[in-house]
Amino acid sequence: NILKSFSTQTPKLSKIKCKTLIIWAKKDMFFSIDHAYQLIDKIKKSKLKKLNHTHLWILLKHKEFNKLLSDFL
């Protein structure tokens, strides 16, 4: 179960020291936005970008993803 795996990995997230971009789809049916907030809480140099999309948005809007990523880098 991927959600169970997520919770067991959460303590390790605080070891991430580099800037991290977390991109989250607000309409994701599988992963709640609460998971994104857990990531933000654990990864100190993280930034959350919430998008008004569904779970598979990256496949449909890959140019938007590429732009977000290149702007972050």
Tab-separated table of N, CA and C in Angstrom:
chain	number	residue	atom	x	y	z
A	1	ASN	N	0.842	-1.175	0.000
A	1	ASN	CA	0.000	0.000	0.000
A	1	ASN	C	0.892	1.244	0.000
A	2	ILE	N	0.688	2.090	-0.970
A	2	ILE	CA	1.558	3.262	-1.136
A	2	ILE	C	1.382	4.277	-0.005
A	3	LEU	N	0.174	4.409	0.524
A	3	LEU	CA	-0.037	5.353	1.620
A	3	LEU	C	0.646	4.878	2.897
A	4	LYS	N	0.653	3.594	3.127
A	4	LYS	CA	1.363	3.042	4.282
A	4	LYS	C	2.865	3.285	4.124
A	5	SER	N	3.370	3.089	2.925
A	5	SER	CA	4.779	3.330	2.638
A	5	SER	C	5.137	4.803	2.873
A	6	PHE	N	4.246	5.694	2.462
A	6	PHE	CA	4.463	7.121	2.656
A	6	PHE	C	4.666	7.437	4.136
A	7	SER	N	3.810	6.893	4.963
A	7	SER	CA	3.908	7.209	6.392
A	7	SER	C	5.175	6.643	7.033
A	8	THR	N	5.670	5.527	6.523
A	8	THR	CA	6.901	4.970	7.098
A	8	THR	C	8.135	5.738	6.638
A	9	GLN	N	8.048	6.425	5.520
A	9	GLN	CA	9.182	7.192	5.007
A	9	GLN	C	9.212	8.624	5.529
A	10	THR	N	8.137	9.086	6.100
A	10	THR	CA	8.028	10.473	6.551
A	10	THR	C	9.180	10.924	7.447
A	11	PRO	N	9.616	10.138	8.422
A	11	PRO	CA	10.726	10.603	9.273
A	11	PRO	C	12.017	10.882	8.503
A	12	LYS	N	12.231	10.232	7.407
A	12	LYS	CA	13.454	10.425	6.616
A	12	LYS	C	13.443	11.744	5.852
A	13	LEU	N	12.281	12.306	5.661
A	13	LEU	CA	12.177	13.530	4.870
A	13	LEU	C	12.925	14.698	5.488
A	14	SER	N	13.018	14.749	6.781
A	14	SER	CA	13.697	15.866	7.438
A	14	SER	C	15.196	15.883	7.141
A	15	LYS	N	15.711	14.805	6.594
A	15	LYS	CA	17.132	14.751	6.219
A	15	LYS	C	17.411	15.463	4.896
A	16	ILE	N	16.375	15.796	4.149
A	16	ILE	CA	16.548	16.501	2.873
A	16	ILE	C	16.915	17.946	3.180
A	17	LYS	N	18.063	18.390	2.694
A	17	LYS	CA	18.572	19.725	3.022
A	17	LYS	C	18.519	20.701	1.845
A	18	CYS	N	18.336	20.194	0.641
A	18	CYS	CA	18.346	21.074	-0.533
A	18	CYS	C	16.949	21.652	-0.794
A	19	LYS	N	16.917	22.711	-1.577
A	19	LYS	CA	15.639	23.293	-1.971
A	19	LYS	C	14.846	22.245	-2.746
A	20	THR	N	13.570	22.158	-2.428
A	20	THR	CA	12.724	21.122	-3.011
A	20	THR	C	11.403	21.725	-3.462
A	21	LEU	N	11.039	21.448	-4.685
A	21	LEU	CA	9.751	21.887	-5.223
A	21	LEU	C	8.778	20.726	-5.144
A	22	ILE	N	7.665	20.964	-4.482
A	22	ILE	CA	6.603	19.968	-4.380
A	22	ILE	C	5.437	20.487	-5.206
A	23	ILE	N	5.099	19.754	-6.241
A	23	ILE	CA	3.991	20.138	-7.124
A	23	ILE	C	2.843	19.182	-6.841
A	24	TRP	N	1.682	19.742	-6.515
A	24	TRP	CA	0.559	18.898	-6.107
A	24	TRP	C	-0.706	19.264	-6.875
A	25	ALA	N	-1.430	18.243	-7.273
A	25	ALA	CA	-2.718	18.429	-7.942
A	25	ALA	C	-3.820	18.457	-6.880
A	26	LYS	N	-4.521	19.565	-6.787
A	26	LYS	CA	-5.554	19.713	-5.757
A	26	LYS	C	-6.720	18.743	-5.955
A	27	LYS	N	-6.954	18.320	-7.182
A	27	LYS	CA	-8.080	17.421	-7.463
A	27	LYS	C	-7.649	15.961	-7.562
A	28	ASP	N	-6.492	15.643	-7.025
A	28	ASP	CA	-5.984	14.274	-7.064
A	28	ASP	C	-6.908	13.363	-6.254
A	29	MET	N	-7.370	12.292	-6.870
A	29	MET	CA	-8.290	11.362	-6.215
A	29	MET	C	-7.556	10.352	-5.333
A	30	PHE	N	-6.248	10.211	-5.522
A	30	PHE	CA	-5.487	9.192	-4.812
A	30	PHE	C	-4.671	9.742	-3.644
A	31	PHE	N	-4.168	10.958	-3.803
A	31	PHE	CA	-3.316	11.545	-2.768
A	31	PHE	C	-3.897	12.885	-2.329
A	32	SER	N	-4.277	12.934	-1.092
A	32	SER	CA	-4.866	14.133	-0.512
A	32	SER	C	-3.832	15.253	-0.426
A	33	ILE	N	-4.302	16.468	-0.445
A	33	ILE	CA	-3.427	17.630	-0.278
A	33	ILE	C	-2.760	17.588	1.102
A	34	ASP	N	-3.353	16.856	2.022
A	34	ASP	CA	-2.745	16.699	3.349
A	34	ASP	C	-1.357	16.077	3.256
A	35	HIS	N	-1.158	15.204	2.280
A	35	HIS	CA	0.166	14.615	2.081
A	35	HIS	C	1.182	15.694	1.691
A	36	ALA	N	0.760	16.624	0.881
A	36	ALA	CA	1.651	17.720	0.487
A	36	ALA	C	2.044	18.552	1.698
A	37	TYR	N	1.089	18.797	2.567
A	37	TYR	CA	1.384	19.580	3.764
A	37	TYR	C	2.338	18.831	4.698
A	38	GLN	N	2.234	17.524	4.730
A	38	GLN	CA	3.189	16.731	5.516
A	38	GLN	C	4.594	16.877	4.948
A	39	LEU	N	4.694	16.869	3.623
A	39	LEU	CA	5.998	17.043	2.983
A	39	LEU	C	6.581	18.414	3.303
A	40	ILE	N	5.763	19.441	3.183
A	40	ILE	CA	6.202	20.809	3.462
A	40	ILE	C	6.680	20.927	4.905
A	41	ASP	N	5.969	20.279	5.796
A	41	ASP	CA	6.330	20.333	7.213
A	41	ASP	C	7.673	19.659	7.485
A	42	LYS	N	7.973	18.594	6.785
A	42	LYS	CA	9.192	17.816	7.044
A	42	LYS	C	10.409	18.300	6.261
A	43	ILE	N	10.197	18.813	5.050
A	43	ILE	CA	11.316	19.258	4.213
A	43	ILE	C	11.431	20.776	4.371
A	44	LYS	N	12.418	21.197	5.099
A	44	LYS	CA	12.504	22.601	5.531
A	44	LYS	C	12.651	23.607	4.387
A	45	LYS	N	13.392	23.289	3.364
A	45	LYS	CA	13.591	24.231	2.256
A	45	LYS	C	12.682	23.901	1.080
A	46	SER	N	11.455	23.516	1.388
A	46	SER	CA	10.535	23.128	0.328
A	46	SER	C	9.551	24.241	-0.004
A	47	LYS	N	9.060	24.166	-1.216
A	47	LYS	CA	8.065	25.112	-1.715
A	47	LYS	C	6.945	24.286	-2.327
A	48	LEU	N	5.711	24.626	-1.995
A	48	LEU	CA	4.554	23.901	-2.511
A	48	LEU	C	3.868	24.709	-3.598
A	49	LYS	N	3.683	24.083	-4.732
A	49	LYS	CA	2.918	24.677	-5.835
A	49	LYS	C	1.679	23.817	-6.017
A	50	LYS	N	0.514	24.369	-5.680
A	50	LYS	CA	-0.751	23.650	-5.806
A	50	LYS	C	-1.396	24.017	-7.137
A	51	LEU	N	-1.768	22.990	-7.873
A	51	LEU	CA	-2.388	23.204	-9.171
A	51	LEU	C	-3.814	22.677	-9.164
A	52	ASN	N	-4.654	23.310	-9.918
A	52	ASN	CA	-6.061	22.929	-9.990
A	52	ASN	C	-6.248	21.824	-11.034
A	53	HIS	N	-5.565	20.703	-10.808
A	53	HIS	CA	-5.582	19.587	-11.750
A	53	HIS	C	-5.910	18.281	-11.030
A	54	THR	N	-5.993	17.203	-11.814
A	54	THR	CA	-6.251	15.869	-11.285
A	54	THR	C	-4.948	15.069	-11.233
A	55	HIS	N	-5.061	13.812	-10.817
A	55	HIS	CA	-3.914	12.947	-10.590
A	55	HIS	C	-2.967	12.839	-11.794
A	56	LEU	N	-3.487	12.672	-12.976
A	56	LEU	CA	-2.648	12.433	-14.161
A	56	LEU	C	-2.336	13.701	-14.957
A	57	TRP	N	-2.420	14.834	-14.318
A	57	TRP	CA	-2.237	16.101	-15.018
A	57	TRP	C	-0.899	16.201	-15.738
A	58	ILE	N	0.123	15.632	-15.175
A	58	ILE	CA	1.463	15.767	-15.747
A	58	ILE	C	1.556	15.141	-17.145
A	59	LEU	N	0.763	14.103	-17.368
A	59	LEU	CA	0.755	13.482	-18.697
A	59	LEU	C	0.071	14.372	-19.724
A	60	LEU	N	-0.913	15.112	-19.283
A	60	LEU	CA	-1.685	15.956	-20.191
A	60	LEU	C	-1.101	17.361	-20.337
A	61	LYS	N	-0.402	17.801	-19.331
A	61	LYS	CA	0.112	19.183	-19.316
A	61	LYS	C	1.614	19.195	-19.044
A	62	HIS	N	2.337	18.409	-19.803
A	62	HIS	CA	3.772	18.284	-19.571
A	62	HIS	C	4.527	19.599	-19.810
A	63	LYS	N	4.042	20.435	-20.686
A	63	LYS	CA	4.711	21.725	-20.912
A	63	LYS	C	4.586	22.615	-19.672
A	64	GLU	N	3.436	22.582	-19.032
A	64	GLU	CA	3.244	23.352	-17.797
A	64	GLU	C	4.191	22.839	-16.705
A	65	PHE	N	4.312	21.514	-16.607
A	65	PHE	CA	5.236	20.928	-15.631
A	65	PHE	C	6.674	21.356	-15.919
A	66	ASN	N	7.082	21.263	-17.165
A	66	ASN	CA	8.436	21.642	-17.546
A	66	ASN	C	8.721	23.104	-17.205
A	67	LYS	N	7.757	23.957	-17.408
A	67	LYS	CA	7.908	25.381	-17.103
A	67	LYS	C	8.067	25.586	-15.592
A	68	LEU	N	7.214	24.937	-14.818
A	68	LEU	CA	7.318	25.041	-13.352
A	68	LEU	C	8.683	24.595	-12.863
A	69	LEU	N	9.131	23.484	-13.409
A	69	LEU	CA	10.415	22.930	-12.990
A	69	LEU	C	11.578	23.823	-13.424
A	70	SER	N	11.569	24.279	-14.653
A	70	SER	CA	12.675	25.120	-15.111
A	70	SER	C	12.705	26.462	-14.374
A	71	ASP	N	11.529	27.006	-14.048
A	71	ASP	CA	11.485	28.251	-13.267
A	71	ASP	C	12.063	28.048	-11.868
A	72	PHE	N	11.818	26.874	-11.311
A	72	PHE	CA	12.319	26.573	-9.978
A	72	PHE	C	13.834	26.419	-9.987
A	73	LEU	N	14.335	25.762	-11.028
A	73	LEU	CA	15.772	25.536	-11.111
A	73	LEU	C	16.509	26.810	-11.458
